[in-house]
Amino acid sequence: MSGESAFIDLLRGLPLHPGARGLDDDAAVLEVGGETLVLTHDMLVEGIHVLPGQDPADVAWKLVATNLSDLAAKGAEPMGVLVGYMLGADDARFLEGLREVLSTYNTPLLGGDTVSGGPPRSFGLTAIGRATHVPVPSRSGARPGDAIYVTGPLGAALAGFEALQAGNLNTALPYRRPVPLLAEGRALAPIVGAMMDVSDGLLLDSWRMAKASGTTFAIDRSAPPIVLPEARRDEALRWGDDYQLLFTMPDGVEPPVPATRIGKVKARADDAPLVLDGTPISSPEGLGYSHGG
Amino acid sequence: MSGESAFIDLLRGLPLHPGARGLDDDAAVLEVGGETLVLTHDMLVEGIHVLPGQDPADVAWKLVATNLSDLAAKGAEPMGVLVGYMLGADDARFLEGLREVLSTYNTPLLGGDTVSGGPPRSFGLTAIGRATHVPVPSRSGARPGDAIYVTGPLGAALAGFEALQAGNLNTALPYRRPVPLLAEGRALAPIVGAMMDVSDGLLLDSWRMAKASGTTFAIDRSAPPIVLPEARRDEALRWGDDYQLLFTMPDGVEPPVPATRIGKVKARADDAPLVLDGTPISSPEGLGYSHGG
């Protein structure tokens, strides 16, 4: 969910740590004492990334889960998190969610900061993980000839979002409590060409991965599994927050985790990172959800 | 500047990483592959930690400098930062400040996130550093018999704050652009009992250090150097944002950096962590600036 924006483009001009891969990716990679660390930082803002009035425990869950999802896409094992928390009316409930998500993913709290502020309140989280495979997978490793996969169905978060607005908390779970695919990411890391989590919509994130790799992704619009009615396929492919893993692998190799093949990587053609059912798409506009961009 | 609040007290109930010292301190300490890392996370909120309308370059500077100051208090060398940035009207100016502060302290940008949101806008920063001395200094290492020191004058940030409100940008520098005492922290780390940066006021931070150490700090109110008129001494000792280092050392040892002796560590007496000119102070209320607490 790292920001994609002109600001990030400007930031790219700043000096980077020799061990850091930089800002074209969802996480920073840093060599320390013979280990390879992966660091991510995401912010959530009330009214933008979470609904106003949403259960604070859900906010805590999502804050942690979205960062752990970035670690999952790197095949990294969580070592801990630091939380930036803006105090509110129901801090104890936020804490309950924090406790739940950290114990579910066996991830310790390392520290953090609390401040007053808002509305809207905002929350930050930094996750630090240990890479289980080097080189750490990135967005830029897709090669012409690779097959493109996604680990699971899309549109679950959108359906959950609508259920939450309708007051149905249980069916809203995929939106309220996204699941970081940590085990899947670790299994895939040694094999993939490129990998990232689908946070901003399958089409937009495919476009970004193809762009970072200098390739063109030819995607079959009907291939990705969706949980919405067929009539809403376009929405399912454009809505974010599902946190499935998008990855490429050499053609003919069987993925070690359940995944659906959705297309093929080609040499860059027509200046279009994405070709959808044969139609070249040059611009990311309208492909998905762009956070703060 | 880590939050001190009932929320943090609750967070202390969460499982901590075996290598992490936890939330009673300004930074987390984590052992990784033979290195000792120090991690800090601070948030700044418009209207609370920075003035509304303040130069975005100053905001960037302060965001980085306050976190590097936490590293300084641990004797740690910065390895990099991750920034959580809420987009606004003058992102380029924020970027200029970020570039200035990172190049001044030779610290690379590792990554981050950009979001929409506010007003009020908020910003988060995570700094990661490498400890230069183990064990890493903490708040809790003060021992009865130690002498108490502060590295420099207090009240400079308050004077700068007033200058900024009066429109005098140059004399406002100590408030606009605090200086993390990284070299001083590294020189002191092998020698100190306890060490922390004075972010929330000398008296409040002394109270906290004494409390964390299970001791009583007997402080001579007239000893700390101040940059304000004598009539405003109480304000200088209670206002935060100066980022001087507060530390204790065995009596009779000469500090390796310029510092002023301000008192002596005693065994805890009268249930009061602080004794000011002979008067025991049990409660931290009114001693300084409590962020979001």
XYZ file of C-alpha atoms in Angstrom:
586
model
C 0.000 0.000 0.000
C 3.007 2.313 -0.233
C 2.164 5.686 -1.689
C 2.407 6.139 -5.411
C 2.570 9.782 -6.237
C 4.500 12.675 -7.600
C 5.780 13.121 -4.058
C 7.292 9.659 -4.075
C 8.805 10.444 -7.452
C 10.480 13.460 -5.872
C 11.597 11.424 -2.886
C 13.406 9.131 -5.272
C 15.911 11.943 -5.744
C 17.031 11.639 -2.111
C 20.121 9.628 -1.168
C 19.302 6.003 -0.437
C 21.074 3.642 1.886
C 23.437 1.377 -0.068
C 21.577 -1.632 1.347
C 18.150 -0.180 0.533
C 16.358 -0.890 -2.689
C 14.391 2.277 -2.507
C 11.005 3.717 -3.046
C 9.821 1.980 -6.182
C 8.656 -0.856 -4.035
C 6.352 -1.743 -1.145
C 9.124 -2.169 1.368
C 12.718 -1.264 2.053
C 15.355 -3.965 2.101
C 18.340 -3.443 4.399
C 21.369 -5.645 5.053
C 22.288 -5.734 8.751
C 24.829 -7.974 10.429
C 24.494 -10.762 7.887
C 20.683 -10.654 7.965
C 18.402 -9.082 5.368
C 15.710 -6.945 6.934
C 12.499 -5.800 5.282
C 10.863 -2.587 6.534
C 7.451 -1.183 5.655
C 5.498 1.851 6.795
C 1.818 2.489 6.054
C -0.635 5.081 7.319
C -4.411 4.753 7.705
C -6.653 7.808 7.778
C -10.229 7.850 9.117
C -12.736 8.420 6.359
C -10.232 7.372 3.682
C -8.819 3.955 4.545
C -11.291 3.079 7.285
C -14.919 4.098 7.697
C -15.673 6.838 10.232
C -17.072 5.095 13.291
C -15.606 1.724 12.340
C -14.741 -0.540 15.272
C -11.307 0.631 16.540
C -10.308 -3.025 16.863
C -10.794 -3.365 13.095
C -8.629 -0.289 12.541
C -5.843 -1.822 14.606
C -6.194 -5.105 12.741
C -6.091 -3.463 9.335
C -3.146 -1.226 10.266
C -1.062 -4.242 11.222
C -2.385 -6.601 8.532
C -1.676 -4.247 5.611
C 1.937 -3.866 6.721
C 2.340 -7.599 7.332
C 0.944 -8.100 3.831
C 3.831 -5.992 2.503
C 6.199 -8.294 4.409
C 4.371 -11.337 2.979
C 5.008 -10.073 -0.545
C 8.727 -10.072 0.306
C 8.683 -13.563 1.791
C 9.642 -11.994 5.119
C 8.920 -13.229 8.625
C 7.609 -10.477 10.956
C 9.976 -9.475 13.772
C 7.861 -6.716 15.226
C 5.961 -3.476 14.735
C 6.053 0.120 15.938
C 2.701 1.894 16.162
C 1.904 5.598 15.824
C -1.435 6.046 17.551
C -3.699 9.082 17.719
C -5.672 8.874 20.954
C -9.464 8.795 20.759
C -12.636 7.890 22.550
C -12.117 4.131 22.605
C -8.427 3.397 23.005
C -9.081 0.158 24.910
C -10.949 -1.258 21.927
C -8.079 -0.351 19.570
C -5.784 -2.123 21.973
C -7.940 -5.258 21.876
C -7.666 -5.370 18.098
C -3.939 -4.767 18.303
C -3.554 -7.611 20.759
C -5.650 -9.920 18.528
C -3.781 -9.248 15.309
C -0.326 -9.350 16.892
C -1.002 -12.631 18.656
C -2.630 -14.123 15.526
C 0.520 -13.427 13.556
C 2.898 -14.032 16.457
C 4.326 -10.544 16.033
C 5.594 -8.526 18.986
C 5.036 -4.834 19.583
C 8.420 -3.103 19.680
C 7.412 0.439 20.533
C 5.681 3.496 19.210
C 4.226 6.888 19.954
C 0.856 8.230 21.057
C -0.360 11.719 20.174
C -3.488 13.828 20.374
C -5.030 15.091 17.152
C -7.727 14.836 14.551
C -10.452 14.488 13.509
C -9.761 12.907 11.170
C -7.495 10.677 13.191
C -4.614 8.961 11.482
C -2.497 5.997 12.429
C 0.916 4.821 11.331
C 2.606 1.491 11.554
C 6.098 0.294 10.803
C 6.690 -3.421 10.423
C 10.113 -4.993 10.423
C 10.756 -8.487 9.141
C 13.520 -10.912 8.400
C 13.852 -12.053 4.784
C 13.616 -15.829 4.408
C 14.987 -15.756 0.861
C 17.593 -13.563 -0.800
C 17.325 -11.847 -3.199
C 14.086 -10.520 -1.754
C 11.269 -10.557 -4.345
C 10.414 -7.178 -5.845
C 7.969 -5.652 -8.296
C 10.626 -5.464 -10.938
C 11.557 -9.110 -11.446
C 8.976 -10.110 -14.107
C 10.556 -11.424 -17.328
C 9.002 -11.956 -20.775
C 7.729 -15.517 -20.984
C 6.766 -15.701 -17.277
C 3.240 -16.684 -16.346
C 1.216 -14.322 -14.124
C -0.708 -15.619 -11.091
C -2.923 -14.363 -8.301
C -3.351 -16.350 -5.078
C -7.083 -15.966 -4.543
C -10.385 -14.346 -5.404
C -10.811 -10.607 -5.807
C -13.725 -8.431 -4.740
C -13.994 -9.940 -1.256
C -13.021 -6.659 0.385
C -15.507 -4.739 -1.772
C -18.286 -7.152 -0.836
C -17.207 -6.835 2.795
C -17.215 -3.045 2.560
C -20.792 -3.105 1.276
C -21.811 -5.571 3.991
C -20.318 -3.271 6.624
C -22.244 -0.297 5.275
C -25.363 -2.476 5.478
C -24.502 -3.323 9.084
C -23.639 -6.981 8.521
C -20.465 -7.339 10.554
C -19.809 -11.023 9.897
C -19.921 -10.954 6.122
C -17.891 -7.735 6.323
C -14.896 -9.627 7.721
C -12.764 -9.616 4.526
C -12.930 -5.792 4.577
C -12.659 -5.426 8.362
C -9.922 -7.989 8.937
C -7.728 -8.572 5.901
C -5.429 -11.577 6.035
C -1.731 -11.158 5.256
C -0.586 -14.204 3.263
C 2.654 -14.712 5.170
C 3.054 -18.476 4.679
C 2.181 -18.196 0.977
C 4.696 -15.377 0.525
C 7.448 -17.396 2.170
C 6.689 -20.434 0.007
C 6.695 -18.325 -3.150
C 9.724 -16.109 -2.463
C 12.404 -18.547 -3.726
C 10.513 -19.228 -6.975
C 8.859 -16.032 -8.184
C 10.107 -13.550 -10.734
C 8.184 -10.583 -9.321
C 5.761 -10.455 -6.377
C 3.582 -7.840 -4.648
C 0.369 -7.717 -2.657
C -2.788 -6.544 -4.411
C -3.677 -3.573 -2.239
C -4.917 -1.068 -4.791
C -6.730 -3.300 -7.295
C -5.526 -6.134 -9.516
C -5.378 -4.097 -12.719
C -3.574 -1.114 -11.206
C -1.097 -3.291 -9.325
C -0.487 -5.416 -12.456
C 0.147 -2.222 -14.411
C 2.645 -1.115 -11.727
C 4.453 -4.461 -11.630
C 4.733 -4.562 -15.413
C 5.995 -0.976 -15.437
C 8.590 -1.648 -12.722
C 9.744 -4.730 -14.655
C 9.944 -2.949 -18.010
C 7.550 -5.500 -19.491
C 3.958 -5.748 -20.672
C 1.450 -7.901 -18.779
C -1.118 -9.538 -21.072
C -4.018 -10.339 -18.769
C -7.153 -12.321 -19.560
C -9.971 -10.323 -18.004
C -12.078 -13.433 -17.405
C -9.334 -15.435 -15.679
C -9.059 -14.006 -12.146
C -11.477 -15.624 -9.686
C -13.924 -13.154 -8.166
C -16.448 -13.383 -5.339
C -18.891 -10.893 -6.863
C -21.491 -11.576 -9.594
C -19.975 -11.648 -13.109
C -21.719 -8.355 -13.909
C -19.471 -6.708 -11.348
C -16.195 -8.236 -12.614
C -14.740 -4.844 -13.548
C -15.258 -3.540 -10.036
C -13.707 -6.667 -8.520
C -10.593 -6.179 -10.646
C -10.335 -2.481 -9.788
C -11.170 -2.369 -6.071
C -8.333 -2.745 -3.611
C -7.872 -4.114 -0.106
C -7.957 -7.817 -0.994
C -4.263 -8.398 -0.181
C -3.938 -11.417 -2.428
C -0.452 -11.963 -3.817
C 0.244 -11.174 -7.457
C 3.331 -12.946 -8.813
C 5.094 -14.184 -11.915
C 6.905 -17.492 -12.443
C 8.637 -19.224 -15.318
C 6.017 -20.798 -17.582
C 5.516 -24.500 -16.893
C 6.483 -24.400 -13.210
C 3.680 -25.296 -10.796
C 3.129 -22.722 -8.003
C 3.674 -24.213 -4.503
C 0.463 -22.576 -3.190
C -3.082 -22.366 -4.584
C -3.077 -19.745 -7.331
C -4.833 -18.941 -10.578
C -3.023 -18.191 -13.792
C -4.307 -14.891 -15.212
C -1.951 -14.027 -18.048
C 1.527 -13.871 -19.468
C 4.480 -11.478 -19.326
C 5.606 -10.110 -22.716
C 8.310 -7.776 -23.927
C 7.149 -4.166 -23.552
C 5.024 -3.258 -26.563
C 3.090 -0.167 -27.632
C 4.391 1.716 -24.576
C 1.633 -0.079 -22.636
C 2.518 -1.903 -19.385
C -0.875 -3.638 -19.485
C -2.795 -5.383 -22.258
C -6.277 -6.431 -21.168
C -8.015 -8.913 -23.497
C -5.820 -7.579 -26.308
C -6.387 -3.859 -25.580
C -3.175 -1.943 -24.688
C -3.464 0.276 -21.598
C -0.808 2.987 -21.307
C -2.080 5.042 -18.378
C -2.890 3.851 -14.849
C -5.800 6.311 -14.629
C -8.991 4.556 -13.609
C -7.381 1.154 -13.199
C -7.719 1.066 -9.429
C -7.447 2.834 -6.144
C -4.594 5.294 -5.804
C -3.867 6.202 -2.174
C -3.118 9.856 -1.768
C -1.723 9.956 -5.235
C 9.181 11.990 22.573
C 7.499 8.593 22.883
C 3.977 8.801 24.230
C 3.465 8.518 27.938
C -0.094 7.643 28.687
C -2.553 5.175 30.005
C -2.594 3.746 26.483
C 1.102 2.970 26.643
C 0.519 1.404 30.045
C -2.034 -0.869 28.411
C 0.290 -1.619 25.513
C 2.821 -2.864 28.027
C 0.562 -5.858 28.489
C 1.209 -6.994 24.907
C 3.833 -9.619 24.127
C 7.227 -8.104 23.414
C 9.986 -9.410 21.201
C 12.612 -11.218 23.288
C 15.231 -8.822 21.897
C 13.096 -5.743 22.535
C 13.286 -3.746 25.716
C 9.799 -2.473 25.362
C 7.682 0.549 25.813
C 9.082 2.090 28.975
C 11.687 3.784 26.846
C 12.146 6.167 23.915
C 13.209 3.484 21.490
C 13.087 -0.227 20.891
C 16.265 -2.267 20.999
C 16.435 -5.334 18.784
C 19.229 -7.871 18.311
C 19.655 -8.862 14.656
C 22.400 -11.110 13.363
C 25.054 -9.915 15.769
C 24.101 -6.244 15.484
C 21.996 -4.271 17.936
C 19.395 -2.108 16.249
C 17.576 0.833 17.774
C 14.145 1.755 16.380
C 12.055 4.823 17.127
C 8.709 6.086 15.855
C 7.318 9.569 16.465
C 4.325 11.408 15.064
C 3.889 15.163 14.588
C 0.443 16.737 14.376
C -0.284 20.186 12.948
C -1.444 22.595 15.627
C 0.024 20.412 18.383
C 3.673 19.721 17.642
C 4.120 22.249 14.855
C 2.369 25.571 14.328
C -0.382 25.683 11.687
C 1.124 27.342 8.643
C 4.691 26.634 9.729
C 7.188 26.177 6.877
C 6.780 22.545 5.672
C 10.571 22.306 5.466
C 10.691 22.935 9.226
C 8.093 20.213 9.758
C 10.233 17.750 7.824
C 13.316 18.819 9.756
C 11.627 18.447 13.125
C 10.073 15.101 12.220
C 13.478 13.644 11.398
C 15.437 15.477 14.120
C 13.179 14.378 16.988
C 13.576 10.738 15.973
C 17.337 11.081 15.478
C 17.445 12.630 18.951
C 15.919 9.410 20.304
C 18.717 7.521 18.536
C 21.274 9.961 19.991
C 20.057 9.156 23.500
C 20.849 5.505 22.755
C 24.309 6.235 21.362
C 23.058 4.894 18.025
C 24.225 5.782 14.518
C 21.335 6.453 12.077
C 20.926 3.863 9.310
C 17.827 5.335 7.720
C 14.262 6.542 8.078
C 10.792 5.680 6.774
C 8.383 8.596 6.418
C 4.587 8.638 6.653
C 3.511 11.762 4.809
C 0.076 13.352 4.502
C -0.033 15.236 1.225
C -0.717 18.964 1.325
C -0.446 22.226 -0.547
C 3.340 22.487 -0.499
C 4.842 19.009 -0.786
C 7.930 20.275 -2.611
C 8.857 22.461 0.348
C 8.474 19.509 2.755
C 10.756 17.583 0.467
C 13.387 20.346 0.582
C 13.422 20.172 4.371
C 13.614 16.402 4.250
C 16.548 16.562 1.897
C 18.313 19.124 4.112
C 17.932 17.238 7.362
C 18.790 13.838 5.883
C 21.912 15.132 4.193
C 22.950 17.103 7.310
C 22.852 13.902 9.350
C 24.018 11.645 6.537
C 20.889 9.542 6.895
C 19.246 7.820 3.925
C 15.534 7.585 3.228
C 14.528 3.915 3.188
C 10.868 4.162 2.246
C 7.475 5.287 3.429
C 3.899 5.986 2.549
C 1.936 8.994 1.324
C -1.760 9.489 2.083
C -4.456 12.110 1.739
C -6.059 13.447 4.892
C -6.461 16.203 7.433
C -6.710 18.957 8.394
C -5.106 18.667 10.773
C -2.392 16.848 8.902
C -0.160 14.424 10.725
C 3.197 12.927 9.900
C 5.004 9.877 11.128
C 8.615 8.881 11.028
C 10.478 5.732 11.912
C 14.228 5.915 12.409
C 16.448 2.896 12.558
C 19.965 3.012 13.938
C 22.892 0.808 14.829
C 23.958 0.798 18.480
C 27.587 1.799 18.955
C 27.696 0.524 22.530
C 26.017 -2.429 24.214
C 24.214 -2.461 26.550
C 22.297 0.402 24.979
C 21.678 3.212 27.495
C 18.154 3.394 28.886
C 16.094 5.536 31.224
C 16.352 2.961 33.949
C 20.093 2.799 34.565
C 20.474 5.584 37.167
C 21.985 4.379 40.467
C 22.070 6.097 43.874
C 25.293 8.075 44.142
C 25.382 8.961 40.429
C 25.667 12.595 39.412
C 23.007 14.044 37.060
C 23.985 16.132 34.016
C 22.404 17.972 31.126
C 24.352 18.721 27.949
C 23.236 22.266 27.286
C 20.962 25.189 28.021
C 17.186 24.863 28.301
C 14.505 27.235 27.111
C 16.037 27.742 23.663
C 13.057 26.092 21.967
C 10.598 28.168 23.996
C 12.454 31.373 23.052
C 12.453 30.159 19.438
C 8.743 29.422 19.575
C 8.041 32.950 20.772
C 10.326 34.384 18.091
C 8.464 32.408 15.436
C 5.118 33.702 16.660
C 6.605 37.210 16.428
C 7.736 36.470 12.865
C 11.476 36.379 13.530
C 12.542 33.298 11.586
C 16.261 33.430 12.379
C 16.057 33.593 16.146
C 13.322 30.944 15.933
C 15.820 28.363 14.664
C 16.137 26.347 17.908
C 12.376 25.724 17.757
C 12.178 25.307 13.965
C 15.273 23.147 13.529
C 16.194 21.179 16.643
C 19.613 19.536 16.654
C 19.928 15.844 17.539
C 23.081 15.395 19.649
C 24.293 12.285 17.840
C 28.045 12.675 18.449
C 27.484 13.550 22.107
C 25.216 10.525 22.548
C 27.802 8.195 21.040
C 30.563 9.622 23.268
C 28.394 9.250 26.364
C 26.865 5.811 25.711
C 29.746 3.718 27.114
C 29.942 5.788 30.305
C 26.430 6.779 31.399
C 24.170 5.099 33.923
C 20.908 6.356 32.357
C 20.405 8.633 29.357
C 17.440 10.192 27.499
C 16.737 13.263 25.413
C 14.889 16.147 27.034
C 11.860 16.368 24.778
C 9.075 17.136 27.246
C 10.820 19.418 29.729
C 13.764 18.867 32.072
C 11.702 18.388 35.225
C 9.192 15.964 33.679
C 11.887 13.945 31.943
C 13.997 13.856 35.124
C 10.949 12.617 37.030
C 10.449 9.882 34.407
C 14.094 8.796 34.435
C 14.136 8.639 38.224
C 10.872 6.672 38.195
C 12.149 4.212 35.574
C 15.341 3.747 37.593
C 13.525 3.275 40.918
C 15.495 6.168 42.397
C 14.976 9.771 43.487
C 16.633 12.606 41.567
C 17.637 15.520 43.827
C 17.894 18.466 41.462
C 19.172 21.939 42.205
C 16.689 24.256 40.505
C 19.331 26.940 39.943
C 21.905 24.626 38.341
C 20.659 23.983 34.772
C 21.842 26.631 32.298
C 18.962 28.497 30.634
C 18.765 30.932 27.754
C 15.781 32.849 29.151
C 15.836 35.601 31.807
C 16.106 34.234 35.385
C 12.507 35.273 36.045
C 11.419 32.661 33.493
C 13.549 29.812 34.896
C 10.496 27.712 35.795
C 9.232 27.877 32.213
C 12.653 26.949 30.840
C 12.748 23.852 33.055
C 9.195 22.830 32.098
C 9.044 23.538 28.367
C 10.065 20.775 25.998
C 11.599 20.551 22.539
C 15.174 21.386 23.524
C 16.523 17.871 22.822
C 19.467 18.229 25.165
C 20.685 14.960 26.669
C 19.941 14.206 30.317
C 22.253 11.574 31.785
C 23.725 10.163 34.963
C 27.313 9.091 35.636
C 29.267 7.813 38.600
C 30.200 10.738 40.821
C 33.762 11.977 40.236
C 33.975 10.944 36.567
C 34.356 13.800 34.101
C 31.806 13.744 31.209
C 33.494 13.432 27.779
C 31.282 16.208 26.329
C 30.325 19.670 27.616
C 27.650 19.204 30.293
C 26.404 20.833 33.470
C 25.936 18.970 36.715
C 22.413 19.588 38.017
C 21.966 17.169 40.905
C 22.471 13.776 42.419
C 20.727 10.390 42.286
C 19.515 9.094 45.671
C 17.733 6.001 46.897
C 13.986 6.382 46.406
C 12.573 8.341 49.337
C 9.130 9.631 50.264
C 7.632 7.906 47.200
C 8.878 10.920 45.223
C 10.951 10.357 42.063
C 11.956 14.026 42.087
C 13.188 16.331 44.847
C 13.537 19.926 43.689
C 15.538 22.182 46.025
C 14.608 19.823 48.852
C 10.888 19.599 48.027
C 9.676 16.057 47.163
C 7.534 15.820 44.010
C 5.433 12.651 43.726
C 3.258 13.424 40.727
C 4.369 14.366 37.211
C 1.371 16.723 36.851
C 2.465 20.171 35.778
C 6.145 19.279 35.506
C 6.288 19.553 31.724
C 4.683 18.843 28.406
C 2.885 15.546 28.088
C 2.259 14.573 24.455
C -1.143 13.095 23.970
C -1.162 11.797 27.497
